[in-house]
mmCIF file of C-alpha atoms in Angstrom:
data_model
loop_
_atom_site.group_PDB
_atom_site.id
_atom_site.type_symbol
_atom_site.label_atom_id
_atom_site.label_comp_id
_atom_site.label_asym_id
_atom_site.label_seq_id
_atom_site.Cartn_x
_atom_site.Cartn_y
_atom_site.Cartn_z
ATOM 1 C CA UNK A 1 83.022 104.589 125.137
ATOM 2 C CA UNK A 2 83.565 100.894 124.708
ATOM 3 C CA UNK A 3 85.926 100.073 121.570
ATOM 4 C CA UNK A 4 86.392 96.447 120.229
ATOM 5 C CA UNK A 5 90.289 95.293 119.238
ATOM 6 C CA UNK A 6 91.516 92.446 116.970
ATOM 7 C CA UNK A 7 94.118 91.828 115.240
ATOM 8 C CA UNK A 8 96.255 88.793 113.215
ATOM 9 C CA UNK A 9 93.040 87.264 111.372
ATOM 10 C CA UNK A 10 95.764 85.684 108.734
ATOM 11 C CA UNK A 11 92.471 84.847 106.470
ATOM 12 C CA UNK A 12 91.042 82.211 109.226
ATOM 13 C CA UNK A 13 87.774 82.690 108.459
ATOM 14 C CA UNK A 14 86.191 80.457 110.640
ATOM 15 C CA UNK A 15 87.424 82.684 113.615
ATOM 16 C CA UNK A 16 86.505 85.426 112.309
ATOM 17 C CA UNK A 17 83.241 84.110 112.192
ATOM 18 C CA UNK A 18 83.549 83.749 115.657
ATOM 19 C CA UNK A 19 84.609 86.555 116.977
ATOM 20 C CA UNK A 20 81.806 89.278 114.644
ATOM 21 C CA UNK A 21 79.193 86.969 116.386
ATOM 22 C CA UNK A 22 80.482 87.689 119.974
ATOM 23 C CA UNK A 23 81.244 91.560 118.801
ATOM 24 C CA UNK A 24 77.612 91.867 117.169
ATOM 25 C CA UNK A 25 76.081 90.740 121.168
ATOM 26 C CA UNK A 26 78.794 92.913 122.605
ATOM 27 C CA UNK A 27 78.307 96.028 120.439
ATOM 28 C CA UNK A 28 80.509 97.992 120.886
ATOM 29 C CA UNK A 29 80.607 101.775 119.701
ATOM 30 C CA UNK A 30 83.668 100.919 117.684
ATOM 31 C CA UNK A 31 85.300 97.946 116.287
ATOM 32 C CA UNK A 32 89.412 98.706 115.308
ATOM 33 C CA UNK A 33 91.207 95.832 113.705
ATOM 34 C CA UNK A 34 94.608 95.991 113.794
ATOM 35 C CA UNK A 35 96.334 94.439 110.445
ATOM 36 C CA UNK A 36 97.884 90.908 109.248
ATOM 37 C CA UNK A 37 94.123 90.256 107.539
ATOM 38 C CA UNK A 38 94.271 87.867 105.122
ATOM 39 C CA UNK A 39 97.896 85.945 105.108
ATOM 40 C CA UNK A 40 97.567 82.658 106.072
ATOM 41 C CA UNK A 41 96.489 78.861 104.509
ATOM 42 C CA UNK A 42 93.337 79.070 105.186
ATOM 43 C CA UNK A 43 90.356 81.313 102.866
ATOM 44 C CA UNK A 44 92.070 84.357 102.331
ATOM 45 C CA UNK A 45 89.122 85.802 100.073
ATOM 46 C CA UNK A 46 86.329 84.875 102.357
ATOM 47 C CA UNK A 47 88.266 86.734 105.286
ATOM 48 C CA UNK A 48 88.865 89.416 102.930
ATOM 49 C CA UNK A 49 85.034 89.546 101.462
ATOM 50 C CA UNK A 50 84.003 89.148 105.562
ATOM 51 C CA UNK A 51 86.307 92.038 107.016
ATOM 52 C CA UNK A 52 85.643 94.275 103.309
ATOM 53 C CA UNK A 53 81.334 93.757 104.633
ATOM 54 C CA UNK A 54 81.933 94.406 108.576
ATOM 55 C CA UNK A 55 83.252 97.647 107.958
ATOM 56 C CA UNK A 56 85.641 97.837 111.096
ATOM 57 C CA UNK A 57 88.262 100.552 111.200
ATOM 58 C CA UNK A 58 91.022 98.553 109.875
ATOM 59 C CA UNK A 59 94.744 99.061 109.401
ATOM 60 C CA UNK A 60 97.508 97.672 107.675
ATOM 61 C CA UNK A 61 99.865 95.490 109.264
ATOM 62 C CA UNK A 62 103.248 93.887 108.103
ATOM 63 C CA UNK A 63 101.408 91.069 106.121
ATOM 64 C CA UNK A 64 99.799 94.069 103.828
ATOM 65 C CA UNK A 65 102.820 95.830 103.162
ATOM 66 C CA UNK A 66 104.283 92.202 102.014
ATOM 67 C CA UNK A 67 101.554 91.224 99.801
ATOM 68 C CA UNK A 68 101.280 94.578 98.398
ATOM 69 C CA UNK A 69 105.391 94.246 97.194
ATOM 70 C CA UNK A 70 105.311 90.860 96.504
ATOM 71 C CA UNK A 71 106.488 89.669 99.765
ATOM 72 C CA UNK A 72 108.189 85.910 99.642
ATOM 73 C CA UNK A 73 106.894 84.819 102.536
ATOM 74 C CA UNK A 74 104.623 81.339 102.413
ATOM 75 C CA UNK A 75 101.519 83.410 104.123
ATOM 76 C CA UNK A 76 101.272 86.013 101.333
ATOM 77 C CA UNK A 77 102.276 83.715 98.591
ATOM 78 C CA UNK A 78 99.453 81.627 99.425
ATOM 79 C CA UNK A 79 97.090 83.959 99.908
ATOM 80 C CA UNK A 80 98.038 86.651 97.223
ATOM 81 C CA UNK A 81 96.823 84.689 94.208
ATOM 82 C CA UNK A 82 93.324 84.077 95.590
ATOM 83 C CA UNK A 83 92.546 87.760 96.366
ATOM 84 C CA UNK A 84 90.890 89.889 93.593
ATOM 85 C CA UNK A 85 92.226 93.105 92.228
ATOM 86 C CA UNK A 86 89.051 94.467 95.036
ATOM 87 C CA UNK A 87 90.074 93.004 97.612
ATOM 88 C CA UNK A 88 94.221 94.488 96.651
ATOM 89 C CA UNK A 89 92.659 97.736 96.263
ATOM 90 C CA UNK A 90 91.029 97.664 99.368
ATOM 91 C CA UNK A 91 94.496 96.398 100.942
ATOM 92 C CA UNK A 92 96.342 99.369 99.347
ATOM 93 C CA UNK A 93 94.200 102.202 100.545
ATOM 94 C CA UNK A 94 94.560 101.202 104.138
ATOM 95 C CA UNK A 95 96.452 103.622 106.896
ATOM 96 C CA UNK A 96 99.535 102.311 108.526
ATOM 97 C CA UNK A 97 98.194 103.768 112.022
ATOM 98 C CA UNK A 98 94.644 105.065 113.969
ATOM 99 C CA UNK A 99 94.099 107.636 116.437
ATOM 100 C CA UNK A 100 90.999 106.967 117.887
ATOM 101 C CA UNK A 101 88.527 108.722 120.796
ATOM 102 C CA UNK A 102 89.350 111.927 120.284
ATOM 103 C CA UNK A 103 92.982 111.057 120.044
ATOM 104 C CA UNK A 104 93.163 109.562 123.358
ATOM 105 C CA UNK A 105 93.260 106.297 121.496
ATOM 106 C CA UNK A 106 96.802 105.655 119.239
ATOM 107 C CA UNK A 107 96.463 102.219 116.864
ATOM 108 C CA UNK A 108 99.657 100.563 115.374
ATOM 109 C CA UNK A 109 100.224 97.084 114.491
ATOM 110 C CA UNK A 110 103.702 96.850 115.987
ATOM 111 C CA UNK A 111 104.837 99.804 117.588
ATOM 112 C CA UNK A 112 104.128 103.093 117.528
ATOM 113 C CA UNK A 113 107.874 104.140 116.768
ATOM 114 C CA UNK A 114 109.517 101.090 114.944
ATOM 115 C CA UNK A 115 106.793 100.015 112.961
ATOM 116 C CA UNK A 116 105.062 97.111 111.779
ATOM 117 C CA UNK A 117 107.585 94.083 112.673
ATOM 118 C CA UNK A 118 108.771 95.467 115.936
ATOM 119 C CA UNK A 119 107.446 94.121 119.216
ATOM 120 C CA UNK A 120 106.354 96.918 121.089
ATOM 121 C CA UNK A 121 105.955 95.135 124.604
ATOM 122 C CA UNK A 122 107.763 91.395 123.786
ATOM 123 C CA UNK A 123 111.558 90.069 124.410
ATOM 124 C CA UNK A 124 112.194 87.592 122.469
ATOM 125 C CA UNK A 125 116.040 87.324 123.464
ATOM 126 C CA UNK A 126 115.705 84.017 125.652
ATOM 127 C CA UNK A 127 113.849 82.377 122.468
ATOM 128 C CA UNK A 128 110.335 83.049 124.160
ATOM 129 C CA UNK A 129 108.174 86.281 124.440
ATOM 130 C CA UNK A 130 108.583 88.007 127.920
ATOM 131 C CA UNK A 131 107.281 91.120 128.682
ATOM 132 C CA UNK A 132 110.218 94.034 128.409
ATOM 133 C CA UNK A 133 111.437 96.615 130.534
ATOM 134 C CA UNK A 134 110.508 100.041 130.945
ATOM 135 C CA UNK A 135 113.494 101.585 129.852
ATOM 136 C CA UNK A 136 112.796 99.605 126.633
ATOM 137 C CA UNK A 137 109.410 100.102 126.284
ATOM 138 C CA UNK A 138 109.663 103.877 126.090
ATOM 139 C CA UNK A 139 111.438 104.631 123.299
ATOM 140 C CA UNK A 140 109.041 102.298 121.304
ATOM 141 C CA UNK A 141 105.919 104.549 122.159
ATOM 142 C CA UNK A 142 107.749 107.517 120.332
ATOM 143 C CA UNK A 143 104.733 109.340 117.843
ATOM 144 C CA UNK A 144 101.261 108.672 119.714
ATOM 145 C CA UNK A 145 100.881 112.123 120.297
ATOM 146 C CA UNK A 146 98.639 112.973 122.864
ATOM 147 C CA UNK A 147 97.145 109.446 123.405
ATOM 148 C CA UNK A 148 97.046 107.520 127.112
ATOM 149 C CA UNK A 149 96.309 104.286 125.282
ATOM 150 C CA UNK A 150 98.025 102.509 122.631
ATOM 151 C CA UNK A 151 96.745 99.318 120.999
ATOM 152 C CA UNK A 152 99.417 96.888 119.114
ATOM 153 C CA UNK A 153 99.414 93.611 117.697
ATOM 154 C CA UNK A 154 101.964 91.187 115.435
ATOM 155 C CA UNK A 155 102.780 89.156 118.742
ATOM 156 C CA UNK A 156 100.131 86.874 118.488
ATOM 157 C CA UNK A 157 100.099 87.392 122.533
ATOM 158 C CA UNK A 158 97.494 88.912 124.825
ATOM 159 C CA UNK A 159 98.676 91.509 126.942
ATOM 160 C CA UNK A 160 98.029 94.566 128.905
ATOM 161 C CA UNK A 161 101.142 96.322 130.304
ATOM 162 C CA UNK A 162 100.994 100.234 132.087
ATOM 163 C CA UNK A 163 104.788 102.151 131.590
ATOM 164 C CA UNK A 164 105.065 105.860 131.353
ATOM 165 C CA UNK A 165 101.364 106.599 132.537
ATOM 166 C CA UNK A 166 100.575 105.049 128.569
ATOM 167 C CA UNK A 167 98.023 101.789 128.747
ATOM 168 C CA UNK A 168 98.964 99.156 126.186
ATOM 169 C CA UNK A 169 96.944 96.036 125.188
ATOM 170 C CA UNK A 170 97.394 93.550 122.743
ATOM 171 C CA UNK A 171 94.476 91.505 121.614
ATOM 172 C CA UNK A 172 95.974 88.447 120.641
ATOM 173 C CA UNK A 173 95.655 86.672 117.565
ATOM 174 C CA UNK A 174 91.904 85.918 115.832
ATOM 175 C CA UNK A 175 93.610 83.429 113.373
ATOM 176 C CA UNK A 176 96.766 82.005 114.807
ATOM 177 C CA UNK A 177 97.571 81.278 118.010
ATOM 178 C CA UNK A 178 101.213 80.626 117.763
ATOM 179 C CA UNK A 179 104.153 80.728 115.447
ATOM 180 C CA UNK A 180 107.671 80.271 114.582
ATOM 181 C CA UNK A 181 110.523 83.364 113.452
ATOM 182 C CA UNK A 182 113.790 83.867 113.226
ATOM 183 C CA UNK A 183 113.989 87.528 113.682
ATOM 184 C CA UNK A 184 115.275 89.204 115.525
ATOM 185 C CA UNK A 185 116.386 85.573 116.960
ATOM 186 C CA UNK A 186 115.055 82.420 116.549
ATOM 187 C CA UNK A 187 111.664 82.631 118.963
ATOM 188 C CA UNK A 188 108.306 81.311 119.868
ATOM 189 C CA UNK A 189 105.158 83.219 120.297
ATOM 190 C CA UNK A 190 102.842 80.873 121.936
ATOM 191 C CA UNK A 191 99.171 81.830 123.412
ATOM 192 C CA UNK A 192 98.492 78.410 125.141
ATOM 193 C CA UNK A 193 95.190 77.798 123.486
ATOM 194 C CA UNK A 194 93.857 77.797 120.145
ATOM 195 C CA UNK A 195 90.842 80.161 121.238
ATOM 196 C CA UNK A 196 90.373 83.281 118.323
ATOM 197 C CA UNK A 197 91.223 86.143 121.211
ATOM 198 C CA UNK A 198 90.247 89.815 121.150
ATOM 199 C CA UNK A 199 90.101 92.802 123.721
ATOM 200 C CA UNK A 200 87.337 95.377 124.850
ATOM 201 C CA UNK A 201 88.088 98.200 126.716
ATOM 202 C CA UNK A 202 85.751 101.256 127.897
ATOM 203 C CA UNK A 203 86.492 104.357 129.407
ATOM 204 C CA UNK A 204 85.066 104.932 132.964
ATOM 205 C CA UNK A 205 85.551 107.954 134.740
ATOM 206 C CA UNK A 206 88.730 106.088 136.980
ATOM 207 C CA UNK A 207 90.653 104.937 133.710
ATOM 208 C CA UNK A 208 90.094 102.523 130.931
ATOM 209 C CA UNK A 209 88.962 98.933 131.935
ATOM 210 C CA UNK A 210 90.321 95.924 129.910
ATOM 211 C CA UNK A 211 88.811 93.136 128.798
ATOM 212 C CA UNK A 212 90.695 90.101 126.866
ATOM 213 C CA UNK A 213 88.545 87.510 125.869
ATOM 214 C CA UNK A 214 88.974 83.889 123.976
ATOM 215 C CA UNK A 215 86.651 82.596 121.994
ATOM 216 C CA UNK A 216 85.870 78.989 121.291
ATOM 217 C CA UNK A 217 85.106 78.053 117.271
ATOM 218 C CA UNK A 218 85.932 74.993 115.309
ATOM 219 C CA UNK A 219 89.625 74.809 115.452
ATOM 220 C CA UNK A 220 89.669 71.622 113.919
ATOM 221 C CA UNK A 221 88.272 72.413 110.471
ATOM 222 C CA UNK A 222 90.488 75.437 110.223
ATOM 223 C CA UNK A 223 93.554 72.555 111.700
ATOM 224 C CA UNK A 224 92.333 70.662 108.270
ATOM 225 C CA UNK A 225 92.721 74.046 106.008
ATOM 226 C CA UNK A 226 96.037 74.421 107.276
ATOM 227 C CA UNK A 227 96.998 70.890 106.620
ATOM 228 C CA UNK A 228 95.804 70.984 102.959
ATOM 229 C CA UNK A 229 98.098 73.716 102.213
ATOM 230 C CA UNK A 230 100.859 72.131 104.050
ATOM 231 C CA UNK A 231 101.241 73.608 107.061
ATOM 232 C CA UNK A 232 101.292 71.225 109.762
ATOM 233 C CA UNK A 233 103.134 73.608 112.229
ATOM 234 C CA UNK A 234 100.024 75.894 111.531
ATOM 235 C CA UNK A 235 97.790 73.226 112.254
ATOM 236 C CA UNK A 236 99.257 71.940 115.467
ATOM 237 C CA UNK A 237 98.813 75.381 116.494
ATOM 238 C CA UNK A 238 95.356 75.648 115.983
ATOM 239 C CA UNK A 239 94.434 72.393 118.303
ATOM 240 C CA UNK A 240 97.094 73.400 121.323
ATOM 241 C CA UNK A 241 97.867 77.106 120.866
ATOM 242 C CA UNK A 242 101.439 76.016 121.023
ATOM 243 C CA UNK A 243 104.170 75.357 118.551
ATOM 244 C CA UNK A 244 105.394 71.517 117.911
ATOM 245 C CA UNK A 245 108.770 70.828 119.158
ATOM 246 C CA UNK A 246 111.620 71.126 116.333
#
């Protein structure tokens, strides 16, 4: 079984373009995408329309839950207006967590036990994302169940970490390759390039293989998007995969 993961579109459209062409050559048995959809200064109800047409097992990730309560955040203020009461709908009916292959497979767009604005693998205590221990890794993976792998996002970061006999990857970000937040400190996520990333992973009869993969598309014109709503950090990001000095 080979499934496709994304996550952190944040209504980049022009990724997302990307990344369903290199899925559709891949095809994959399943696609799972893994929240934070639309939010972002880019074309919020193209990425919507796109991701509503594709049909991928979707979840909801912190950016849904915001825009759904009115959330105060620039992302979902920019983006909530342009959605339709379809695309909200669409939003609202959306599960919070996926168990997939048979339940071997748990989906979450933070972690499993804090929810969808906790790191599950990151420590962001030095200002920058490092991977964390064991000893706090575990508690995090509290709820999967039965499930050997667990798939996370909200980092922004590809990564694929092994604690407890549980297999964890992160896709990375399709929209937004770096950012800026103050909780719970003041931090960094940075990729290191502006590529839209994704993961595959299969099951073979030793384990599950891993695949990340970056894909090139036209970061500029989605640089320009950001810039016309304001967001130069944003657009730095998408031509360096870094965040500009403060």
């Amino acid at each position: 079984m080979r499934i496709a993961v994304l996550s952190d579109v944040h209504g980049n459209r022009i990724a997302l373009d990307a990344v369903a062409a290199h899925l559709r050559k891949a095809a994959p048995d399943v696609v799972v995408n893994l929240g934070d959809l639309v939010s972002g200064p880019f074309d919020p109800a193209g990425c919507a329309d796109l991701l509503m047409s594709l049909g991928y097992e979707t979840i909801a990730g912190n950016h849904e839950r915001q825009l759904l309560e009115g959330g105060a955040g620039f992302s979902d203020a920019f983006a909530r207006p342009r959605l339709t009461n379809a695309h909200l709908d669409w939003i609202a009916k959306l599960p919070t967590t996926l168990t997939l292959a048979g339940g071997e497979v748990f989906a979450c767009h933070g972690s499993p036990a804090g929810g969808d604005l906790e790191y599950l693998l990151e420590n962001v205590a030095s200002g920058r994302a490092a991977l964390d221990t064991e000893e706090a890794i575990l508690p995090r993976l509290a709820g999967i169940g039965d499930a050997r792998v667990v798939l996370c996002g909200h980092t922004h970061i590809p990564r694929v970490a092994y604690v407890g006999g549980i297999l964890m990857v992160n896709p990375g970000s399709v929209g937004m390759p770096a950012y800026r937040d103050d909780t719970p400190v003041p931090h960094v996520m940075e990729s290191g390039a502006p590529h839209a990333r994704y993961a595959l992973i299969e099951k073979l009869p030793s384990g599950w293989a891993v695949e990340l993969r970056a894909v090139p598309f036209d970061f500029e014109v989605a640089a320009r998007q950001a810039e016309a709503a304001d967001r130069h950090a944003v657009a730095y990001s998408l031509r360096t995969g870094r965040m500009p000095a403060t």
